[in-house]
Amino acid sequence: MSSTATMPGQRSAMKAAGAQSRRAVKVMAVSAPEKPSSSAPAVPAGLNKFSSRITQPKYQGASQAMLFATGLREEDMIKPQVGISSVWYEGNPCNMHLMDLAAEVKKGVEAMGMVGFRFNTIGVSDGISMGTDGMSFSLQSRDLIADSIETVMSAQWYDANISLPGCDKNMPGTLMAMARLNRPSLMIYGGTIKPGHSRMDGSVLDIVSAFQSYGAYSAGLINEAQRVDIVRNSCPGAGACGGMYTANTMASAIEALGMTLPYSSSIPAEDPLKKDECRMAGRYMLELLKSDLKPLDIMTYKAFENAMVLVMATGGSTNAVLHFIAMARACGVPLTLDDFQRVSDRTPFICDLKPSGRYVMEDIHKVGGTPAVLKYLDSKGYINRDCMTVTGKTMGGNLAEVPELRAGQDVVLPVEKPIKQTGHIQILYGNLAPEGSVAKITGKEGLLFEGEALVFDNEEDMITMVGAEPNKFRGKVVVIRYEGPKGGPGMPEMLTPTSAIMGAGLGKECALITDGRFSGGSHGFVIGHVTPEAQVGGPIALVKNGDKIVIDVEKRVMDMKISDQELAARKAAWKAPPLKATSGTLYKYIKNVSSASTGCVTDS
């Protein structure tokens, strides 16, 4: 069966999805400001307050000569200039279509009488680099994206920014730049990928299916033909990884934050509605410039609360913790690990989405999109309705205009019958993590795990052992250390280890703790972001094979059962291993990056 073939039972859902999508476009189009008539001035005077620094003074003639060379005309010199930054590159399905989307944004900007200048920034594919040293470059790409957008926007004197991210670190990187610049800005998400389908049995596949195929193959649960079928059919085209993994988590949360147009996070990458959204962005951008509504007017503490609520309700990635803290810092908004625990304690987990559930982001689109989820949460009192958004309306104003969740759907459960009464993200402290750690507990794993430590000083050794001797992991607390921001370096994601564990059928028989991160695709009894990290002498560096470790989620404690005296003796004998990079970009990152508990920022 073709991976793009319509599956049994999908036709009615697709028909309903089409109707729901048309309603979405109608809402966006009706809400959009009117396009000026051809006889009226396209843009009021004075909206070019940054670009006028180079387009107006006679002494900036060389600047103007350069702009004329790009094709601008005399009348363009008084128009506001919009920097259109896309995280485009060909080698990743999450990003490969963003150049085309940026072209549509430019059309929409110019149709409103403004000048649009496209530029790119860099990206790293976590899916491609996962399980290799390439993952050391992933998290730092977030800050490089922020730095590069800030650099181009500032040096070129653009008046506003529209950013088009696609993959995990892209979203927080663009938002951090917007906060630093504080010029009218909005984000357009590149969109989610369609689900893949097995050619052998028609089952639904996604990128995590491909990751877990190795563990299943090693454990003898599937054969080589099945493994190849999964790998070749998991990713059918453009778009970000399909479940509620990091990219979709961050896109949804940023929509809840108010920095995208409604439906941006849930419209799939290859849906025609995505290009409609891109063209429509120019109309909203003109209004943002007219009203001088800027990112720091939108990204307030209460708006971050809305974003955290959506992450908890949807079962989103633990990476949101790291990225929100970094984004909030760029906004001057105080946000800590404990804020996540507070929101988690009052927010039910209600969306049955992968990696722990049945559905993918396209299914959210089919039942009404992210705005419908927010509207439902708002009806139950979980949303701060007075937060401003890039539409120029409050969150409550936006939600008043959107349709409700489709009747009869089972992707989003009632808050009265949730998957879990509270959020899946839990903040744990204890003698293993005195500065905190981040657990992803959906409820299916249990709330207590005790076992002996099985310690690895790197990810590769653990992957080798689980492939060769999976039974050694039963009942153990697997510790993967020296994978933090400085030690990794770059705090790589442990999706390959968690996928190997789940694929081998060990998901309920061992726990995994690390000073690295977890992909949004990770699930199981997993605790990451352990701080202080091993490279700086944190307690995780002192664990030995056989040490008893207790993880108690209800008490929010993670301890190794050794005496304070023994812990002190081990600390006195510990020596930091050599840094894994001594020059180049990773060395600069090691020297500048803060701890995971403060967002892994590089400008503190």
PDB file of C-alpha atoms in Angstrom, residues 208-429:
ATOM      1  CA  VAL A 208       9.605   7.621  16.431  1.00  0.00           C
ATOM      2  CA  SER A 209       8.495   4.414  14.705  1.00  0.00           C
ATOM      3  CA  ALA A 210      11.800   4.578  12.838  1.00  0.00           C
ATOM      4  CA  PHE A 211      13.782   5.214  16.014  1.00  0.00           C
ATOM      5  CA  GLN A 212      12.088   2.346  17.858  1.00  0.00           C
ATOM      6  CA  SER A 213      12.553  -0.071  14.967  1.00  0.00           C
ATOM      7  CA  TYR A 214      16.152  -0.789  16.000  1.00  0.00           C
ATOM      8  CA  GLY A 215      15.209  -1.814  19.533  1.00  0.00           C
ATOM      9  CA  ALA A 216      12.372  -3.973  18.231  1.00  0.00           C
ATOM     10  CA  TYR A 217      14.696  -5.580  15.677  1.00  0.00           C
ATOM     11  CA  SER A 218      17.427  -6.200  18.290  1.00  0.00           C
ATOM     12  CA  ALA A 219      14.878  -7.836  20.595  1.00  0.00           C
ATOM     13  CA  GLY A 220      13.606 -10.083  17.789  1.00  0.00           C
ATOM     14  CA  LEU A 221      10.175  -8.461  17.766  1.00  0.00           C
ATOM     15  CA  ILE A 222      10.365  -7.573  14.058  1.00  0.00           C
ATOM     16  CA  ASN A 223      12.410  -8.929  11.142  1.00  0.00           C
ATOM     17  CA  GLU A 224      14.666  -7.085   8.695  1.00  0.00           C
ATOM     18  CA  ALA A 225      11.948  -6.613   6.087  1.00  0.00           C
ATOM     19  CA  GLN A 226       9.659  -5.030   8.680  1.00  0.00           C
ATOM     20  CA  ARG A 227      12.475  -2.794   9.926  1.00  0.00           C
ATOM     21  CA  VAL A 228      13.207  -1.548   6.404  1.00  0.00           C
ATOM     22  CA  ASP A 229       9.494  -0.983   5.733  1.00  0.00           C
ATOM     23  CA  ILE A 230       9.248   1.210   8.831  1.00  0.00           C
ATOM     24  CA  VAL A 231      12.361   3.240   8.022  1.00  0.00           C
ATOM     25  CA  ARG A 232      11.376   3.867   4.411  1.00  0.00           C
ATOM     26  CA  ASN A 233       7.768   4.865   5.080  1.00  0.00           C
ATOM     27  CA  SER A 234       7.818   6.806   8.345  1.00  0.00           C
ATOM     28  CA  CYS A 235       8.321  10.273   6.830  1.00  0.00           C
ATOM     29  CA  PRO A 236       6.262  10.873   3.657  1.00  0.00           C
ATOM     30  CA  GLY A 237       7.175  14.504   2.892  1.00  0.00           C
ATOM     31  CA  ALA A 238       7.705  18.026   4.192  1.00  0.00           C
ATOM     32  CA  GLY A 239       6.913  19.055   7.727  1.00  0.00           C
ATOM     33  CA  ALA A 240       8.031  18.630  11.316  1.00  0.00           C
ATOM     34  CA  CYS A 241       7.853  15.328  13.197  1.00  0.00           C
ATOM     35  CA  GLY A 242       4.192  14.457  13.504  1.00  0.00           C
ATOM     36  CA  GLY A 243       3.420  13.729  17.157  1.00  0.00           C
ATOM     37  CA  MET A 244       3.402  16.134  20.076  1.00  0.00           C
ATOM     38  CA  TYR A 245       7.171  16.167  19.886  1.00  0.00           C
ATOM     39  CA  THR A 246       9.317  19.244  20.429  1.00  0.00           C
ATOM     40  CA  ALA A 247       8.535  21.088  17.178  1.00  0.00           C
ATOM     41  CA  ASN A 248       4.758  20.756  17.498  1.00  0.00           C
ATOM     42  CA  THR A 249       4.994  21.409  21.235  1.00  0.00           C
ATOM     43  CA  MET A 250       6.826  24.684  20.730  1.00  0.00           C
ATOM     44  CA  ALA A 251       4.651  25.779  17.808  1.00  0.00           C
ATOM     45  CA  SER A 252       1.447  25.119  19.770  1.00  0.00           C
ATOM     46  CA  ALA A 253       2.814  26.823  22.854  1.00  0.00           C
ATOM     47  CA  ILE A 254       3.907  29.877  20.869  1.00  0.00           C
ATOM     48  CA  GLU A 255       0.399  30.112  19.422  1.00  0.00           C
ATOM     49  CA  ALA A 256      -0.903  30.046  23.002  1.00  0.00           C
ATOM     50  CA  LEU A 257       1.701  32.688  23.836  1.00  0.00           C
ATOM     51  CA  GLY A 258       0.082  34.918  21.222  1.00  0.00           C
ATOM     52  CA  MET A 259       2.966  35.219  18.752  1.00  0.00           C
ATOM     53  CA  THR A 260       1.388  33.420  15.764  1.00  0.00           C
ATOM     54  CA  LEU A 261      -1.856  33.768  13.888  1.00  0.00           C
ATOM     55  CA  PRO A 262      -4.614  31.358  14.961  1.00  0.00           C
ATOM     56  CA  TYR A 263      -4.203  27.849  13.480  1.00  0.00           C
ATOM     57  CA  SER A 264      -0.524  28.362  12.574  1.00  0.00           C
ATOM     58  CA  SER A 265       0.643  25.478  14.763  1.00  0.00           C
ATOM     59  CA  SER A 266      -1.925  22.939  13.554  1.00  0.00           C
ATOM     60  CA  ILE A 267      -2.149  23.566   9.792  1.00  0.00           C
ATOM     61  CA  PRO A 268      -0.003  20.812   8.207  1.00  0.00           C
ATOM     62  CA  ALA A 269       3.029  21.781   6.145  1.00  0.00           C
ATOM     63  CA  GLU A 270       1.645  20.577   2.820  1.00  0.00           C
ATOM     64  CA  ASP A 271      -1.922  21.801   3.303  1.00  0.00           C
ATOM     65  CA  PRO A 272      -2.822  24.683   0.927  1.00  0.00           C
ATOM     66  CA  LEU A 273      -4.003  26.601   3.988  1.00  0.00           C
ATOM     67  CA  LYS A 274      -0.375  27.044   5.050  1.00  0.00           C
ATOM     68  CA  LYS A 275       0.382  29.208   2.019  1.00  0.00           C
ATOM     69  CA  ASP A 276      -2.843  31.130   2.640  1.00  0.00           C
ATOM     70  CA  GLU A 277      -1.595  31.861   6.149  1.00  0.00           C
ATOM     71  CA  CYS A 278       1.741  33.056   4.756  1.00  0.00           C
ATOM     72  CA  ARG A 279       0.105  35.503   2.364  1.00  0.00           C
ATOM     73  CA  MET A 280      -2.252  36.732   5.075  1.00  0.00           C
ATOM     74  CA  ALA A 281       0.629  37.562   7.425  1.00  0.00           C
ATOM     75  CA  GLY A 282       1.371  40.813   5.588  1.00  0.00           C
ATOM     76  CA  ARG A 283      -2.064  42.182   6.434  1.00  0.00           C
ATOM     77  CA  TYR A 284      -1.555  41.501  10.117  1.00  0.00           C
ATOM     78  CA  MET A 285       1.994  42.857  10.034  1.00  0.00           C
ATOM     79  CA  LEU A 286       0.812  46.194   8.679  1.00  0.00           C
ATOM     80  CA  GLU A 287      -1.603  46.477  11.599  1.00  0.00           C
ATOM     81  CA  LEU A 288       1.150  45.566  14.071  1.00  0.00           C
ATOM     82  CA  LEU A 289       3.261  48.394  12.654  1.00  0.00           C
ATOM     83  CA  LYS A 290       0.358  50.848  12.764  1.00  0.00           C
ATOM     84  CA  SER A 291      -0.421  50.056  16.391  1.00  0.00           C
ATOM     85  CA  ASP A 292       3.264  49.608  17.326  1.00  0.00           C
ATOM     86  CA  LEU A 293       2.333  46.337  19.034  1.00  0.00           C
ATOM     87  CA  LYS A 294       5.603  44.625  19.891  1.00  0.00           C
ATOM     88  CA  PRO A 295       6.721  41.233  21.247  1.00  0.00           C
ATOM     89  CA  LEU A 296       7.255  42.458  24.793  1.00  0.00           C
ATOM     90  CA  ASP A 297       3.660  43.716  24.835  1.00  0.00           C
ATOM     91  CA  ILE A 298       2.540  40.171  24.057  1.00  0.00           C
ATOM     92  CA  MET A 299       5.014  37.835  25.785  1.00  0.00           C
ATOM     93  CA  THR A 300       4.081  38.586  29.397  1.00  0.00           C
ATOM     94  CA  TYR A 301       4.145  36.259  32.391  1.00  0.00           C
ATOM     95  CA  LYS A 302       0.418  35.561  31.987  1.00  0.00           C
ATOM     96  CA  ALA A 303       0.986  34.698  28.323  1.00  0.00           C
ATOM     97  CA  PHE A 304       3.732  32.257  29.329  1.00  0.00           C
ATOM     98  CA  GLU A 305       1.210  30.715  31.732  1.00  0.00           C
ATOM     99  CA  ASN A 306      -1.123  30.103  28.783  1.00  0.00           C
ATOM    100  CA  ALA A 307       1.730  28.467  26.896  1.00  0.00           C
ATOM    101  CA  MET A 308       2.596  26.235  29.864  1.00  0.00           C
ATOM    102  CA  VAL A 309      -1.054  25.213  30.255  1.00  0.00           C
ATOM    103  CA  LEU A 310      -1.184  24.088  26.628  1.00  0.00           C
ATOM    104  CA  VAL A 311       2.049  22.095  26.996  1.00  0.00           C
ATOM    105  CA  MET A 312       0.624  20.252  30.010  1.00  0.00           C
ATOM    106  CA  ALA A 313      -2.775  19.649  28.409  1.00  0.00           C
ATOM    107  CA  THR A 314      -1.263  18.257  25.209  1.00  0.00           C
ATOM    108  CA  GLY A 315       1.477  16.140  26.806  1.00  0.00           C
ATOM    109  CA  GLY A 316       4.192  18.243  25.198  1.00  0.00           C
ATOM    110  CA  SER A 317       7.953  17.902  25.216  1.00  0.00           C
ATOM    111  CA  THR A 318      10.132  18.504  28.280  1.00  0.00           C
ATOM    112  CA  ASN A 319      12.260  20.702  26.028  1.00  0.00           C
ATOM    113  CA  ALA A 320       9.578  23.353  26.487  1.00  0.00           C
ATOM    114  CA  VAL A 321      10.892  23.885  30.019  1.00  0.00           C
ATOM    115  CA  LEU A 322      14.378  24.715  28.790  1.00  0.00           C
ATOM    116  CA  HIS A 323      13.180  26.877  25.915  1.00  0.00           C
ATOM    117  CA  PHE A 324      10.510  28.806  27.829  1.00  0.00           C
ATOM    118  CA  ILE A 325      13.028  29.792  30.496  1.00  0.00           C
ATOM    119  CA  ALA A 326      15.391  31.054  27.780  1.00  0.00           C
ATOM    120  CA  MET A 327      12.604  32.865  25.916  1.00  0.00           C
ATOM    121  CA  ALA A 328      11.263  34.433  29.106  1.00  0.00           C
ATOM    122  CA  ARG A 329      14.733  35.629  30.037  1.00  0.00           C
ATOM    123  CA  ALA A 330      15.006  37.380  26.659  1.00  0.00           C
ATOM    124  CA  CYS A 331      11.687  39.077  27.480  1.00  0.00           C
ATOM    125  CA  GLY A 332      12.753  40.090  30.983  1.00  0.00           C
ATOM    126  CA  VAL A 333      10.044  37.818  32.415  1.00  0.00           C
ATOM    127  CA  PRO A 334      11.036  35.839  35.531  1.00  0.00           C
ATOM    128  CA  LEU A 335      10.320  32.145  34.934  1.00  0.00           C
ATOM    129  CA  THR A 336      11.724  29.181  36.855  1.00  0.00           C
ATOM    130  CA  LEU A 337      11.386  25.414  37.076  1.00  0.00           C
ATOM    131  CA  ASP A 338       8.940  25.857  39.941  1.00  0.00           C
ATOM    132  CA  ASP A 339       6.527  27.792  37.716  1.00  0.00           C
ATOM    133  CA  PHE A 340       6.199  24.689  35.555  1.00  0.00           C
ATOM    134  CA  GLN A 341       5.411  22.553  38.579  1.00  0.00           C
ATOM    135  CA  ARG A 342       2.761  24.998  39.724  1.00  0.00           C
ATOM    136  CA  VAL A 343       1.036  24.984  36.315  1.00  0.00           C
ATOM    137  CA  SER A 344       1.411  21.206  36.031  1.00  0.00           C
ATOM    138  CA  ASP A 345      -0.305  20.736  39.392  1.00  0.00           C
ATOM    139  CA  ARG A 346      -3.471  22.482  38.177  1.00  0.00           C
ATOM    140  CA  THR A 347      -3.632  21.373  34.532  1.00  0.00           C
ATOM    141  CA  PRO A 348      -4.981  17.987  33.388  1.00  0.00           C
ATOM    142  CA  PHE A 349      -3.297  16.045  30.591  1.00  0.00           C
ATOM    143  CA  ILE A 350      -6.126  15.598  28.066  1.00  0.00           C
ATOM    144  CA  CYS A 351      -4.738  15.124  24.532  1.00  0.00           C
ATOM    145  CA  ASP A 352      -4.220  11.556  23.330  1.00  0.00           C
ATOM    146  CA  LEU A 353      -1.200  12.331  21.192  1.00  0.00           C
ATOM    147  CA  LYS A 354       2.011  10.506  20.347  1.00  0.00           C
ATOM    148  CA  PRO A 355       4.524   9.644  21.711  1.00  0.00           C
ATOM    149  CA  SER A 356       2.455   8.249  24.596  1.00  0.00           C
ATOM    150  CA  GLY A 357      -0.926   8.307  22.852  1.00  0.00           C
ATOM    151  CA  ARG A 358      -2.614   7.351  19.572  1.00  0.00           C
ATOM    152  CA  TYR A 359      -2.878  10.489  17.473  1.00  0.00           C
ATOM    153  CA  VAL A 360      -0.632  12.973  15.658  1.00  0.00           C
ATOM    154  CA  MET A 361      -0.764  16.721  15.087  1.00  0.00           C
ATOM    155  CA  GLU A 362      -2.677  16.355  11.828  1.00  0.00           C
ATOM    156  CA  ASP A 363      -5.500  14.861  13.900  1.00  0.00           C
ATOM    157  CA  ILE A 364      -5.612  18.015  16.027  1.00  0.00           C
ATOM    158  CA  HIS A 365      -6.022  19.918  12.749  1.00  0.00           C
ATOM    159  CA  LYS A 366      -8.889  17.629  11.744  1.00  0.00           C
ATOM    160  CA  VAL A 367     -10.863  18.160  14.953  1.00  0.00           C
ATOM    161  CA  GLY A 368     -10.576  21.946  15.011  1.00  0.00           C
ATOM    162  CA  GLY A 369      -6.938  22.907  15.392  1.00  0.00           C
ATOM    163  CA  THR A 370      -5.014  24.445  18.248  1.00  0.00           C
ATOM    164  CA  PRO A 371      -7.527  27.322  18.632  1.00  0.00           C
ATOM    165  CA  ALA A 372     -10.297  24.801  19.334  1.00  0.00           C
ATOM    166  CA  VAL A 373      -8.147  23.162  22.022  1.00  0.00           C
ATOM    167  CA  LEU A 374      -7.470  26.587  23.550  1.00  0.00           C
ATOM    168  CA  LYS A 375     -11.179  27.444  23.334  1.00  0.00           C
ATOM    169  CA  TYR A 376     -12.026  24.266  25.245  1.00  0.00           C
ATOM    170  CA  LEU A 377      -9.399  24.979  27.908  1.00  0.00           C
ATOM    171  CA  ASP A 378     -10.699  28.542  28.141  1.00  0.00           C
ATOM    172  CA  SER A 379     -14.240  27.270  28.707  1.00  0.00           C
ATOM    173  CA  LYS A 380     -12.917  25.331  31.700  1.00  0.00           C
ATOM    174  CA  GLY A 381     -11.095  28.324  33.183  1.00  0.00           C
ATOM    175  CA  TYR A 382      -7.490  27.455  32.328  1.00  0.00           C
ATOM    176  CA  ILE A 383      -6.635  30.371  30.000  1.00  0.00           C
ATOM    177  CA  ASN A 384      -5.743  33.997  30.746  1.00  0.00           C
ATOM    178  CA  ARG A 385      -8.126  35.632  28.287  1.00  0.00           C
ATOM    179  CA  ASP A 386      -6.826  39.208  28.482  1.00  0.00           C
ATOM    180  CA  CYS A 387      -3.382  38.506  26.988  1.00  0.00           C
ATOM    181  CA  MET A 388      -2.677  40.409  23.770  1.00  0.00           C
ATOM    182  CA  THR A 389      -1.822  38.541  20.542  1.00  0.00           C
ATOM    183  CA  VAL A 390      -0.380  39.363  17.113  1.00  0.00           C
ATOM    184  CA  THR A 391      -3.898  39.605  15.676  1.00  0.00           C
ATOM    185  CA  GLY A 392      -4.271  42.840  17.629  1.00  0.00           C
ATOM    186  CA  LYS A 393      -6.941  41.165  19.730  1.00  0.00           C
ATOM    187  CA  THR A 394      -6.751  39.484  23.092  1.00  0.00           C
ATOM    188  CA  MET A 395      -6.613  35.729  23.397  1.00  0.00           C
ATOM    189  CA  GLY A 396     -10.221  35.812  24.550  1.00  0.00           C
ATOM    190  CA  GLY A 397     -11.155  37.913  21.523  1.00  0.00           C
ATOM    191  CA  ASN A 398      -9.520  35.424  19.172  1.00  0.00           C
ATOM    192  CA  LEU A 399     -11.151  32.419  20.821  1.00  0.00           C
ATOM    193  CA  ALA A 400     -14.600  33.988  20.682  1.00  0.00           C
ATOM    194  CA  GLU A 401     -14.422  33.764  16.875  1.00  0.00           C
ATOM    195  CA  VAL A 402     -13.195  30.186  16.414  1.00  0.00           C
ATOM    196  CA  PRO A 403     -15.304  27.016  16.159  1.00  0.00           C
ATOM    197  CA  GLU A 404     -15.349  24.494  18.984  1.00  0.00           C
ATOM    198  CA  LEU A 405     -13.794  21.042  18.829  1.00  0.00           C
ATOM    199  CA  ARG A 406     -15.567  18.748  16.382  1.00  0.00           C
ATOM    200  CA  ALA A 407     -18.419  16.858  17.989  1.00  0.00           C
ATOM    201  CA  GLY A 408     -17.686  13.209  18.709  1.00  0.00           C
ATOM    202  CA  GLN A 409     -13.902  13.502  18.428  1.00  0.00           C
ATOM    203  CA  ASP A 410     -11.692  11.571  20.873  1.00  0.00           C
ATOM    204  CA  VAL A 411      -8.322  13.251  20.318  1.00  0.00           C
ATOM    205  CA  VAL A 412      -8.975  15.764  23.102  1.00  0.00           C
ATOM    206  CA  LEU A 413     -10.582  14.207  26.166  1.00  0.00           C
ATOM    207  CA  PRO A 414     -12.893  15.935  28.667  1.00  0.00           C
ATOM    208  CA  VAL A 415     -11.084  17.516  31.617  1.00  0.00           C
ATOM    209  CA  GLU A 416     -13.389  15.421  33.802  1.00  0.00           C
ATOM    210  CA  LYS A 417     -11.936  12.224  32.283  1.00  0.00           C
ATOM    211  CA  PRO A 418      -8.299  13.106  31.554  1.00  0.00           C
ATOM    212  CA  ILE A 419      -5.394  10.851  30.744  1.00  0.00           C
ATOM    213  CA  LYS A 420      -3.840  12.202  33.941  1.00  0.00           C
ATOM    214  CA  GLN A 421      -5.358  14.530  36.536  1.00  0.00           C
ATOM    215  CA  THR A 422      -2.289  16.765  36.518  1.00  0.00           C
ATOM    216  CA  GLY A 423       0.418  17.597  34.010  1.00  0.00           C
ATOM    217  CA  HIS A 424       2.972  15.067  32.812  1.00  0.00           C
ATOM    218  CA  ILE A 425       5.942  17.369  33.420  1.00  0.00           C
ATOM    219  CA  GLN A 426       7.208  17.084  36.976  1.00  0.00           C
ATOM    220  CA  ILE A 427      10.129  18.924  38.579  1.00  0.00           C
ATOM    221  CA  LEU A 428      12.172  16.687  40.881  1.00  0.00           C
ATOM    222  CA  TYR A 429      14.816  17.658  43.410  1.00  0.00           C
TER     223      TYR A 429
END
